[in-house]
Short mmCIF file of C-alpha atoms in Angstrom, two decimals:
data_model
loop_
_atom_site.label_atom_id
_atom_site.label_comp_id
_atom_site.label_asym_id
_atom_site.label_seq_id
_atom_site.Cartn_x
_atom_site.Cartn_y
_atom_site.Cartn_z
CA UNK A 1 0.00 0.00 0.00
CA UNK A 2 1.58 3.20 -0.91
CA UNK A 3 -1.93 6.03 -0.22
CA UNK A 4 -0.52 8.87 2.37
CA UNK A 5 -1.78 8.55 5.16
CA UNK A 6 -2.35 10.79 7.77
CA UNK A 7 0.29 10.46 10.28
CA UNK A 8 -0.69 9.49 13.24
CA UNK A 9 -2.46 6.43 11.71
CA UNK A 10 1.21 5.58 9.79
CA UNK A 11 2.83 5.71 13.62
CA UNK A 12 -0.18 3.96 15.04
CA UNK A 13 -0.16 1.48 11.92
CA UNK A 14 3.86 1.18 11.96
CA UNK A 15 3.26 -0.23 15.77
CA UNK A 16 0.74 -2.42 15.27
CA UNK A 17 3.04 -4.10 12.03
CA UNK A 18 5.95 -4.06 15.30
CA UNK A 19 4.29 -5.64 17.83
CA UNK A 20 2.46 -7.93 16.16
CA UNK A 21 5.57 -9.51 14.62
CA UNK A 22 6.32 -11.21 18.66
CA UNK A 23 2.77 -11.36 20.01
CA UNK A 24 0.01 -11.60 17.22
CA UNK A 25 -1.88 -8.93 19.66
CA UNK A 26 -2.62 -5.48 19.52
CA UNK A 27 -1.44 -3.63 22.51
CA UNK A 28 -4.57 -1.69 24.38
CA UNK A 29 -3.43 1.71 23.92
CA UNK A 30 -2.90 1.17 19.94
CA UNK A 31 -6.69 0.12 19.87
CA UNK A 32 -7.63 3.11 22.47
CA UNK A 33 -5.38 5.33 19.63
CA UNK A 34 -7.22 3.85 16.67
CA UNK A 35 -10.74 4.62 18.55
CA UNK A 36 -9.77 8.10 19.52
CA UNK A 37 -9.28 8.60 15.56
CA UNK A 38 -11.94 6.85 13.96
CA UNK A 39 -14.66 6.52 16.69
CA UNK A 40 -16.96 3.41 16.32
CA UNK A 41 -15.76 2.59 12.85
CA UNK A 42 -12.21 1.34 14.65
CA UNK A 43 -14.31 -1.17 16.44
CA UNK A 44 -16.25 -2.19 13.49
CA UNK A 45 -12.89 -2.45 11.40
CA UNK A 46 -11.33 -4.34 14.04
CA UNK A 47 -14.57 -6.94 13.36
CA UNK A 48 -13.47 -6.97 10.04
CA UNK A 49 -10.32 -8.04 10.38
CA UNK A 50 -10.96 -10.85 13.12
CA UNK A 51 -13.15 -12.49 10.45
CA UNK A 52 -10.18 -12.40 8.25
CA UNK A 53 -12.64 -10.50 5.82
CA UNK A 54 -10.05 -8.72 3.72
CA UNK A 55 -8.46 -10.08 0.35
CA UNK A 56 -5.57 -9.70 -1.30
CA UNK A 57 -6.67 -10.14 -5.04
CA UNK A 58 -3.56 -10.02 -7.46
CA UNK A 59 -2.82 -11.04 -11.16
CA UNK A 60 -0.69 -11.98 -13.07
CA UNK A 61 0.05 -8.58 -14.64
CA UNK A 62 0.98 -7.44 -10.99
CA UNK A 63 -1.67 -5.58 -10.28
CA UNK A 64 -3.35 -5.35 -6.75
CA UNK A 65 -7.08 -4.84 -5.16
CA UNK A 66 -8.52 -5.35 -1.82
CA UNK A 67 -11.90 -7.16 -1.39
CA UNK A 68 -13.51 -6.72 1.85
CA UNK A 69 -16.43 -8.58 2.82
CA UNK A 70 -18.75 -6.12 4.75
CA UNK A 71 -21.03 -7.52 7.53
CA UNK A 72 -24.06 -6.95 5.81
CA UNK A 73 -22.51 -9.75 3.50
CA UNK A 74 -21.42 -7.37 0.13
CA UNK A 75 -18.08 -7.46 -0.99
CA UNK A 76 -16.68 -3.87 -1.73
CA UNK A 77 -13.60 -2.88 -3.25
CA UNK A 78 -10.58 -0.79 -2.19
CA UNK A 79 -7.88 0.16 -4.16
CA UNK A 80 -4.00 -0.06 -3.22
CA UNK A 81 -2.51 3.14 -3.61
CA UNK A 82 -5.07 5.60 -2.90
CA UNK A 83 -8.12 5.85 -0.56
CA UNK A 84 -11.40 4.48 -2.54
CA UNK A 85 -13.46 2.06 -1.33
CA UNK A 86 -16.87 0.88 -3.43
CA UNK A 87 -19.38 1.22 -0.06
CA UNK A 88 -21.91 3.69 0.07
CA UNK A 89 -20.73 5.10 3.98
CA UNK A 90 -16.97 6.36 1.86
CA UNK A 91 -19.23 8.07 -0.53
CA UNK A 92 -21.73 9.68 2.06
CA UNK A 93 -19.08 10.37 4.84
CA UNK A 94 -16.01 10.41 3.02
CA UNK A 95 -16.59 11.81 -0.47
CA UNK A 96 -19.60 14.31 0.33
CA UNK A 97 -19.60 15.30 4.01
CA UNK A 98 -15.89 14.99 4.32
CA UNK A 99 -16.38 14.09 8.03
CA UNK A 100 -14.60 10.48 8.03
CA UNK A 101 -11.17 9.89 7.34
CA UNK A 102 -11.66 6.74 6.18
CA UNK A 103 -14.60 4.24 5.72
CA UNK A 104 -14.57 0.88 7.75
CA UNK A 105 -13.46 -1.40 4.77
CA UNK A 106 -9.92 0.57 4.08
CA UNK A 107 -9.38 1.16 8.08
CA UNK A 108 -9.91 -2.53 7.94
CA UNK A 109 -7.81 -3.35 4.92
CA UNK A 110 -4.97 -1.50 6.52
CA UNK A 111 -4.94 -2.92 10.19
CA UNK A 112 -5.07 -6.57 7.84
CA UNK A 113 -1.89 -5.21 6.10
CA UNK A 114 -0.14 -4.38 9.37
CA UNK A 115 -1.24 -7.45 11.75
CA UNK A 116 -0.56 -9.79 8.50
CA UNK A 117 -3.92 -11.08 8.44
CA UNK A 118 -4.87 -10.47 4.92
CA UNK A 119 -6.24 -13.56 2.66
CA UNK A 120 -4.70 -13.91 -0.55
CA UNK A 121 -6.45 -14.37 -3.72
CA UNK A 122 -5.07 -14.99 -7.33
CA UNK A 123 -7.31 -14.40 -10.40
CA UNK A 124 -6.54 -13.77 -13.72
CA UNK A 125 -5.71 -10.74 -15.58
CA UNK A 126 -9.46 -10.28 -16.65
CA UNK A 127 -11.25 -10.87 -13.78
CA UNK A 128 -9.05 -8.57 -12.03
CA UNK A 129 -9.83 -6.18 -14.49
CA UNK A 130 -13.50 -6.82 -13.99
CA UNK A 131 -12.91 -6.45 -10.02
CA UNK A 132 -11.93 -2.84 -10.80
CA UNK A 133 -14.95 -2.14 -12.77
CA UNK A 134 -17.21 -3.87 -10.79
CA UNK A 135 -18.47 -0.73 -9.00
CA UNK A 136 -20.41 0.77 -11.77
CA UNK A 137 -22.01 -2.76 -12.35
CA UNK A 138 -23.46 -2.06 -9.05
CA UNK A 139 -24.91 1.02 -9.90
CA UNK A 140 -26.07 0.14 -12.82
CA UNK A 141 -27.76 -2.68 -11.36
CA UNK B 1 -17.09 13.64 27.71
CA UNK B 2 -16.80 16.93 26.73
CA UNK B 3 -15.03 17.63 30.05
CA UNK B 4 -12.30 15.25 29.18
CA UNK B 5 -11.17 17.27 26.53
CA UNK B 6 -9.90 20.15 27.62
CA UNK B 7 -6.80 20.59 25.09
CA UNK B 8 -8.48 22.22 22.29
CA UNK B 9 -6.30 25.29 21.06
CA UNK B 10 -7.76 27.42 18.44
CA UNK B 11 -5.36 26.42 15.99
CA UNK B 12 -6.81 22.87 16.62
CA UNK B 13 -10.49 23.77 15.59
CA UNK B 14 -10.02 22.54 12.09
CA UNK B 15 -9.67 19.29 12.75
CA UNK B 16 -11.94 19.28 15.46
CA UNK B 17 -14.76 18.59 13.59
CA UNK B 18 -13.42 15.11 11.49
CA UNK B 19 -12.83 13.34 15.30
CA UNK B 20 -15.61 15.05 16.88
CA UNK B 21 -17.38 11.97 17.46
CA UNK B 22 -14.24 10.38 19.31
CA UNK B 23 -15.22 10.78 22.17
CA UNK B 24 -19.13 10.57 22.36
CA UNK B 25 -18.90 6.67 20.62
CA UNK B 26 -17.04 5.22 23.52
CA UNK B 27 -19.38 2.24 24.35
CA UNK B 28 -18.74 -0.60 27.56
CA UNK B 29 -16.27 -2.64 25.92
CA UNK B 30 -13.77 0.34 26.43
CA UNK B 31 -14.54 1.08 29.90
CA UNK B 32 -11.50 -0.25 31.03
CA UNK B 33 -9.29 2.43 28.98
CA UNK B 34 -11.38 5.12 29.11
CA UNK B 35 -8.99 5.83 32.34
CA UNK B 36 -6.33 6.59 30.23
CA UNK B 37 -7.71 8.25 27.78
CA UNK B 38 -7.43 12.22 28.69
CA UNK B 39 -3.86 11.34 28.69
CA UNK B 40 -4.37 10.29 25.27
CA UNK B 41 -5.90 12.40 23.70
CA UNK B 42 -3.45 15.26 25.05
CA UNK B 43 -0.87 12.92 23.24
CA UNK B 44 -2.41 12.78 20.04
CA UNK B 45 -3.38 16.71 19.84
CA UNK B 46 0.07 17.42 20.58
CA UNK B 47 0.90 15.15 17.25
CA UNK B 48 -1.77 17.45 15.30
CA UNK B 49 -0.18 21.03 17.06
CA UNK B 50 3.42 19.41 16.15
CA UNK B 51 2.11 19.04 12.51
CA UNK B 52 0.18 21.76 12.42
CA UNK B 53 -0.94 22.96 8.97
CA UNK B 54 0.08 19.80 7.12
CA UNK B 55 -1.27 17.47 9.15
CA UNK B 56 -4.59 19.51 9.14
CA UNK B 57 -4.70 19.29 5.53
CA UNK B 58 -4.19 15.89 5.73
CA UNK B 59 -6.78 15.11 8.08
CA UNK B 60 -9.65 17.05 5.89
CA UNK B 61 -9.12 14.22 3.33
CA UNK B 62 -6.40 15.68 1.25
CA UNK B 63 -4.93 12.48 0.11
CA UNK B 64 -1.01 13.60 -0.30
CA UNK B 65 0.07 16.48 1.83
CA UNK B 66 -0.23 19.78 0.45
CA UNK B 67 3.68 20.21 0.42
CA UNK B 68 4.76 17.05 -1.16
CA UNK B 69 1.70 18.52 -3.92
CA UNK B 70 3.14 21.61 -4.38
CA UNK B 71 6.77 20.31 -4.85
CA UNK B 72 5.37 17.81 -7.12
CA UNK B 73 3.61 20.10 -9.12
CA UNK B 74 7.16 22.77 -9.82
CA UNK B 75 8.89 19.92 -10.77
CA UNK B 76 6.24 18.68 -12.82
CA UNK B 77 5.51 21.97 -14.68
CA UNK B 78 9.66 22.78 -14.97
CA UNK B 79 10.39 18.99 -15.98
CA UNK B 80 8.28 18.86 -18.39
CA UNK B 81 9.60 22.40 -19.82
CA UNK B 82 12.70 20.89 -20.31
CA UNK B 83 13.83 18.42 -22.37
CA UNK B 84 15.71 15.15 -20.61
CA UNK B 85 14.35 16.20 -17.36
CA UNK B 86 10.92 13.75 -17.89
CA UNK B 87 8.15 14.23 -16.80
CA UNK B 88 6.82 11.12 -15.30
CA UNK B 89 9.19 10.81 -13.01
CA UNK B 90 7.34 13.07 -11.04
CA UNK B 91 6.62 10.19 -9.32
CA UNK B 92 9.53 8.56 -8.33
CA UNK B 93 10.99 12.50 -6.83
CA UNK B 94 7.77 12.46 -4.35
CA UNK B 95 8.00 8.71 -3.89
CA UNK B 96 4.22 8.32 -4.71
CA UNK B 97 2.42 8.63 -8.11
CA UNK B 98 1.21 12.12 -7.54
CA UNK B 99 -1.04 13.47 -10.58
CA UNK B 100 -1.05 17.05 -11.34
CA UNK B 101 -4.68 18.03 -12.78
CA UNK B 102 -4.52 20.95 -15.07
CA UNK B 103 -7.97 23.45 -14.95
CA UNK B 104 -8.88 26.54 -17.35
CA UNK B 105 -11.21 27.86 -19.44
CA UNK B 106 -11.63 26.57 -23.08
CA UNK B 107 -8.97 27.86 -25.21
CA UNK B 108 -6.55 28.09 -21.93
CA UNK B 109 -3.68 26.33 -23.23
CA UNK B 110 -4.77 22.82 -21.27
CA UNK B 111 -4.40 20.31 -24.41
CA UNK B 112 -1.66 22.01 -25.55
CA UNK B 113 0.77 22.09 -22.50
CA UNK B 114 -0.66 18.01 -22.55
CA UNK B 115 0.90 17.81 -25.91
CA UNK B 116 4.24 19.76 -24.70
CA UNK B 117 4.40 17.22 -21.90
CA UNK B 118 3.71 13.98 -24.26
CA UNK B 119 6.07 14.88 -26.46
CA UNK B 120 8.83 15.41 -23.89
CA UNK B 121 7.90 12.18 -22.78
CA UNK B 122 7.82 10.79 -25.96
CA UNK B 123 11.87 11.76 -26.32
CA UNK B 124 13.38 10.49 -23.10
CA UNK B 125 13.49 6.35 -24.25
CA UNK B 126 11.36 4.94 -21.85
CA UNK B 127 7.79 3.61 -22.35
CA UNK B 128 5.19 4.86 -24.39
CA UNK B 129 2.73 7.47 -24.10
CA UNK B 130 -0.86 7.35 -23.39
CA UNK B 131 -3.01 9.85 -24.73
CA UNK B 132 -6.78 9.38 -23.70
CA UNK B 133 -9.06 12.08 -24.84
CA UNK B 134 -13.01 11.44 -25.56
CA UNK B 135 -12.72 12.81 -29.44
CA UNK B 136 -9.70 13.26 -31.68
CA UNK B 137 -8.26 16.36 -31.50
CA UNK B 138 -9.72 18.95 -33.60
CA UNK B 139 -6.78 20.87 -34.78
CA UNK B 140 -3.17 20.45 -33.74
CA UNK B 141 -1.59 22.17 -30.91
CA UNK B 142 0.95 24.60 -31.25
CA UNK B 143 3.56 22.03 -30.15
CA UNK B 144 3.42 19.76 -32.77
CA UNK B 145 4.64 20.97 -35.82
CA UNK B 146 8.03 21.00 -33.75
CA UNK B 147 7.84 18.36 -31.98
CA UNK B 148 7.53 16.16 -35.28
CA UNK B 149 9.80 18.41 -37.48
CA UNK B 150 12.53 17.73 -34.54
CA UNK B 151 11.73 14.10 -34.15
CA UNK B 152 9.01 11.91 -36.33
CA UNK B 153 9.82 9.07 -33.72
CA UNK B 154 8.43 10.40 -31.27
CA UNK B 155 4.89 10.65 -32.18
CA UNK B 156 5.09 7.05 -32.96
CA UNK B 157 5.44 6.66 -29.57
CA UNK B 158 2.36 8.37 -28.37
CA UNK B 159 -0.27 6.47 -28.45
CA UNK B 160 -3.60 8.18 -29.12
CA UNK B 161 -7.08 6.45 -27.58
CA UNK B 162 -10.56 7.45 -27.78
CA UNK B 163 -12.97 5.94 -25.24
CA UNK B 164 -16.57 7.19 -26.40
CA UNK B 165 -18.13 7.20 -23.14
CA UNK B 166 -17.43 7.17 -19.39
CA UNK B 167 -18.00 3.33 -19.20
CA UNK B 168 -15.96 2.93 -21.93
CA UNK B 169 -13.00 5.24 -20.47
CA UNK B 170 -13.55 2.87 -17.00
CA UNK B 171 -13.28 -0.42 -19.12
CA UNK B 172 -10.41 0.91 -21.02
CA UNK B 173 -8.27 1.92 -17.72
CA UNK B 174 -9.83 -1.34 -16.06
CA UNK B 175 -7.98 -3.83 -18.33
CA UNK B 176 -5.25 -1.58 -19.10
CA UNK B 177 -2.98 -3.91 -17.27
CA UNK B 178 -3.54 -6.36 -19.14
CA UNK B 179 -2.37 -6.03 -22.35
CA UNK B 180 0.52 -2.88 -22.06
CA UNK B 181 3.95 -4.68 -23.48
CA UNK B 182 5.61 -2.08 -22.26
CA UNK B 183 4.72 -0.27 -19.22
CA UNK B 184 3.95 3.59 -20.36
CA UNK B 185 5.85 6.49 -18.84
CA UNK B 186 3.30 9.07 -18.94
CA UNK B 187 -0.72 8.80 -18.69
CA UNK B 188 -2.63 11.72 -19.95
CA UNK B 189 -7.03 12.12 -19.95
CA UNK B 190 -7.54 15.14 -21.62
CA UNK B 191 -11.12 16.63 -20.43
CA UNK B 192 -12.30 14.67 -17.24
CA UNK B 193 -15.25 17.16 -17.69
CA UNK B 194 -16.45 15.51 -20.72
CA UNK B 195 -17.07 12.12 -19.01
CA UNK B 196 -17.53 13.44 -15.66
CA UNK B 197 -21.13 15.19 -17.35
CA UNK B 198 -22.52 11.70 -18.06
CA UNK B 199 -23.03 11.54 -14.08
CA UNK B 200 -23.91 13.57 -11.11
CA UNK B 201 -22.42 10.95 -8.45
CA UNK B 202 -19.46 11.76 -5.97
CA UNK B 203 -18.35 7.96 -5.59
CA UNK B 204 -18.43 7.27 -10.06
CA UNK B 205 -16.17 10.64 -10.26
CA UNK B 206 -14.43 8.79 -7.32
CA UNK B 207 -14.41 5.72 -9.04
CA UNK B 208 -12.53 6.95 -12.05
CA UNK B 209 -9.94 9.49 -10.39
CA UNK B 210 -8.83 6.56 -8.22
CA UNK B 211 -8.68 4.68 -10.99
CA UNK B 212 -6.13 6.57 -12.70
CA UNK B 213 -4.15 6.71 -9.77
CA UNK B 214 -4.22 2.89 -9.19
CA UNK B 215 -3.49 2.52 -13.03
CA UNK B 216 -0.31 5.39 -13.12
CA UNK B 217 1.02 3.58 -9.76
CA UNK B 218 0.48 0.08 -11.03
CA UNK B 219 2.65 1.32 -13.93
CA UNK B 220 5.12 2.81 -11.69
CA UNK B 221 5.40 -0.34 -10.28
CA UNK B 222 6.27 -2.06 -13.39
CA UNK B 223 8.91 0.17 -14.94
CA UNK B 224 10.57 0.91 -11.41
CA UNK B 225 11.23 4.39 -13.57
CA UNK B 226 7.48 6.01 -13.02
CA UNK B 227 4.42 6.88 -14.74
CA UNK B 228 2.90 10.25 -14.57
CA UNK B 229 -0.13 11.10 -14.60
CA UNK B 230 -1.87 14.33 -16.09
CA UNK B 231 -5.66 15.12 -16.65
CA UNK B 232 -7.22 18.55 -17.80
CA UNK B 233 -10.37 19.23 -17.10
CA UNK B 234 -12.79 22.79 -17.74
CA UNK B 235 -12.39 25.20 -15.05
CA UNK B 236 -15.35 25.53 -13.02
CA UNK B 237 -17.80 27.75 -14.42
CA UNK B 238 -19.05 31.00 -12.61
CA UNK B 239 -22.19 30.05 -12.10
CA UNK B 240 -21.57 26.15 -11.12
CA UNK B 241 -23.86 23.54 -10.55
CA UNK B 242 -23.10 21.88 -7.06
CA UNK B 243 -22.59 18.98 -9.13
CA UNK B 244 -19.45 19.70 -10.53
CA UNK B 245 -18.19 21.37 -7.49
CA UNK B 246 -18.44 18.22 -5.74
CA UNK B 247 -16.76 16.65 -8.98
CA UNK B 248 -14.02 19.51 -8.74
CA UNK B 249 -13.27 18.67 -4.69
CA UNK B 250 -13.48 14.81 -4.74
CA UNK B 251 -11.26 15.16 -7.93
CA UNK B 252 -8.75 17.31 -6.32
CA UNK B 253 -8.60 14.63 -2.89
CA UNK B 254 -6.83 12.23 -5.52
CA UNK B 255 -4.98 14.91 -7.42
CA UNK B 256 -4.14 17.20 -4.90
CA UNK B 257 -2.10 19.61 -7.48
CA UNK B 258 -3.15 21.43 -9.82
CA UNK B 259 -2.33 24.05 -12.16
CA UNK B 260 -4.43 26.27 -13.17
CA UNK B 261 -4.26 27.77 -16.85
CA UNK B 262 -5.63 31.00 -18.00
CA UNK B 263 -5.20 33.63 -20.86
CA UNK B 264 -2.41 36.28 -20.27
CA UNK B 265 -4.37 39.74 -19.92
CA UNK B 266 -2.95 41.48 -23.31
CA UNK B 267 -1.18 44.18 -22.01
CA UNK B 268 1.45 41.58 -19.86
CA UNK B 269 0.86 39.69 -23.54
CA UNK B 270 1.98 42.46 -25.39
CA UNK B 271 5.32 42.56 -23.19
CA UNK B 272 6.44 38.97 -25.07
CA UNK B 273 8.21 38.46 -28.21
CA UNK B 274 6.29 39.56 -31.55
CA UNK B 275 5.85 36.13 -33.23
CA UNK B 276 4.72 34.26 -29.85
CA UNK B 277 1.47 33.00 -30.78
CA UNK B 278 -0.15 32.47 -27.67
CA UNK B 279 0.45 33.80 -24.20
CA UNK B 280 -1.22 31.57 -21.39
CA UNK B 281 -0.53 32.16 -17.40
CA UNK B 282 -0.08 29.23 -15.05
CA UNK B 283 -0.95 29.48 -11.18
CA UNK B 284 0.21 26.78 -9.24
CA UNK B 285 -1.93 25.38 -6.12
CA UNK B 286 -1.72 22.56 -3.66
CA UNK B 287 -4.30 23.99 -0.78
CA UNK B 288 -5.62 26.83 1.02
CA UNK B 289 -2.55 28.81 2.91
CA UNK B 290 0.20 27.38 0.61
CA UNK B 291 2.53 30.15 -1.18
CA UNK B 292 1.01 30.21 -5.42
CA UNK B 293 3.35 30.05 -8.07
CA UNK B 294 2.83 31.54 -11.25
CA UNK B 295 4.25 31.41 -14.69
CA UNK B 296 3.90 32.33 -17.59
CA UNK B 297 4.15 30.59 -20.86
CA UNK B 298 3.99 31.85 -24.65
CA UNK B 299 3.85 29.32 -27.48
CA UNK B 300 5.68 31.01 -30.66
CA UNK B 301 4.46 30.24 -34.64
CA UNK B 302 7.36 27.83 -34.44
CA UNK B 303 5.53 25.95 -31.54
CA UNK B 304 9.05 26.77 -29.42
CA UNK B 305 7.51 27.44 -26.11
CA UNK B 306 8.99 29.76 -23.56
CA UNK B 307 8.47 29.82 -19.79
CA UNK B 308 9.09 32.24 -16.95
CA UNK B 309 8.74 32.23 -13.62
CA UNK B 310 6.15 35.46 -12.32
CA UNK B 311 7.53 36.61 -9.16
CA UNK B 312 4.90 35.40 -6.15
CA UNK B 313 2.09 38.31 -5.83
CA UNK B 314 2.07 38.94 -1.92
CA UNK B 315 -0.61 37.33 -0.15
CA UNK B 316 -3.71 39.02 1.40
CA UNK B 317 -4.25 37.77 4.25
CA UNK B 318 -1.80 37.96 6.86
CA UNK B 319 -2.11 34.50 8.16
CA UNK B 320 -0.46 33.05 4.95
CA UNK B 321 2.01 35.64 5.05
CA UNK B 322 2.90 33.67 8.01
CA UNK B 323 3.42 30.21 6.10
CA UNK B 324 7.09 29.62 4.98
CA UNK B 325 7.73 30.38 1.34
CA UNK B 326 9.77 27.20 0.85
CA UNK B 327 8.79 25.14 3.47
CA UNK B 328 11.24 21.98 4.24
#
């Protein structure tokens, strides 16, 4: 993942990836951190990633997604170097109210990234390519 | 829990608002911190005072800091003014695939300082170019006829395509990866605006800009050497619809820099050589309270360009007078 991020979450992120290394555990005050920045969606994200519900899809041609499995059972999208997720809360609070940093799927795909609990996926070249489209199939829908 | 948070400074306000709800969503399972937690959160505002301006910029959304924007942007706009500098590897000086998205008026100089930039990139040996504009272009811009007089190669490197429609632009960036030989060295949509009118939605203008930035970094990637990204798009109107204000701000979190193009007023025109053609002026911006840069540019009959820097206007309000001119 190469998106800036804000910099407290790189420290708080750059801890977790430290720690976790020895003790497979998140120390309390780097979940008390994560909460003070994203309020309830840290504990939803957190969810996320103890259900091992984010996917590393790669191709052949080297290219990268994320698939996250929401808990209302979708599967949305986020991409690897810059913040965009497919759910409707990153286009409400992220996109148009610009109150939320982040939406629970890429807070999620992150901590997966750090703690090294991310799934990995291989597909082909095409259906990776249809992964990145598969947004506006949604809408269209 | 207002009472627990008694460190707000004024200067802090700003950022106030994205972690407002910090506090209030504190439910049972975190009873047992919530002891340490005015401790905390004097902690982590003294991370936000120690970044101050950058970090607040970073926390409204602003996808690469406002700095690294504005450095990538100079280098952008003097690399690819100069021959053997190159232009994509904008990317690889910022470490990131930072775009730069070019704004202005119709007739602003947009497509052609696109064309300048291709055909730099065209001449430095790396990969190809990528050229994506909804319609052929309807007459040539100044900077062709030198460009291929100089070098006829390098147009055969710049590879022109014409996706009809915004699905069809998504489809085309979509399987990009699959097919490119050779991983291009510079990625140019000329007119967002044109596709960006087929819908009214924040997260399909999202959709594509993030796009482009997956697509330039998965490139970047490949090469190790960088691929830059540039898109134009029509200034906003006077008059706006809210739509494409929203389009304007959600395009600007994923390219942060921009430069925006206008028409030299004639009598600073008249002050260039006789035969330039064209006199355009280029302002610079990477945020709110961030210095501007300006220069201007003048494309001769020749299609020679010239470029030189206008020396910063002094800022009106006093708080940016404040910000360092060169900050490090």
């Amino acid at each position: 993942m190469t998106a800036t991020l804000p910099t407290v979450l790189e420290e708080i992120l750059g801890e977790i990836a430290a720690t976790c290394g020895e003790a497979s555990e998140v120390p309390d005050e780097l979940l008390l951190a994560l909460k003070f920045i994203f309020g309830p969606s840290a504990i939803q994200a957190l969810d996320l990633v103890d259900r091992r519900s984010v996917t590393r899809v790669s191709s052949p041609s080297g290219r990268t997604i994320y698939q996250v499995l929401g808990s209302s059972g979708k599967v949305y999208v986020c991409f690897a170097s810059c913040h965009y997720c497919s759910c409707p809360a990153f286009a409400f609070s992220v996109l148009r109210k610009s109150d939320s940093l982040l939406c629970k799927h890429l807070l999620a795909t992150y901590l997966s990234l750090a703690t090294g609990l991310c799934q990995d996926l291989s597909v082909s070249n095409e259906q990776l390519s249809g992964l990145l489209l598969a947004e506006e199939d949604q809408e269209q829908a | 829990m207002e009472d627990t948070a008694p460190h707000y400074t004024p200067s802090l306000e700003k950022s106030r608002g994205i972690i407002a709800h910090w506090g209030a969503g504190l439910d049972k399972r975190w009873a047992p911190l919530a002891s340490s937690l005015s401790e905390l959160s004097l902690s982590q505002w003294n991370v936000f005072k120690r970044e101050g301006l950058a970090q607040s910029n970073a926390l409204i959304g602003r996808v690469s800091s406002a700095e690294r924007g504005l450095r990538a942007g100079m280098e952008a706009l003097q690399q690819l003014l100069s021959p053997g500098a190159g232009v994509g590897r904008e990317g690889c000086a910022t470490g990131e695939g930072t775009g730069l998205l070019l704004l202005g008026e119709p007739g602003s100089g947009k497509t052609a300082l696109l064309f300048a930039a291709a055909l730099v990139a065209a001449g430095e040996g790396r990969g190809p170019v990528l050229f994506v504009a909804r319609r052929a272009l309807q007459s040539l811009p100044p900077g062709w006829k030198a460009g291929a007089a100089r070098d006829p190669l390098k147009l055969q490197k710049i590879h022109f395509l014409y996706p009809p429609s915004l699905r069809e632009l998504l489809q085309l960036l979509s399987s990009m990866h699959e097919r490119a030989a050779q991983p291009p060295s510079l990625l140019l949509l000329d007119g967002i605006d044109e596709y960006l009118a087929e819908t009214s939605g924040a997260q399909a203008c999202a959709h594509l800009a993030a796009l482009l930035v997956d697509t330039a970094a998965h490139f970047s990637g490949c090469s190790g050497s960088g691929c830059g990204l540039l898109v134009t798009m029509r200034g906003p109107a006077e008059a706006e619809p809210e739509a494409a204000s929203l389009q304007l701000t959600v395009l600007q979190r994923y390219l942060p820099t921009c430069l925006w193009l206008e028409l030299e007023p004639p009598d600073l025109a008249a002050a260039w050589p006789q035969d330039s053609e064209q006199c355009f002026r280029a302002r610079l911006s990477s945020g709110p309270g961030f210095p501007k840069q300006e220069w201007s540019l003048s494309f001769g009959h020749d299609g020679e360009m010239a470029i030189s820097q206008v020396s910063c206007q002094a800022s009106q309000h006093p708080s940016q007078k404040a910000e360092p001119s060169s900050p490090s």
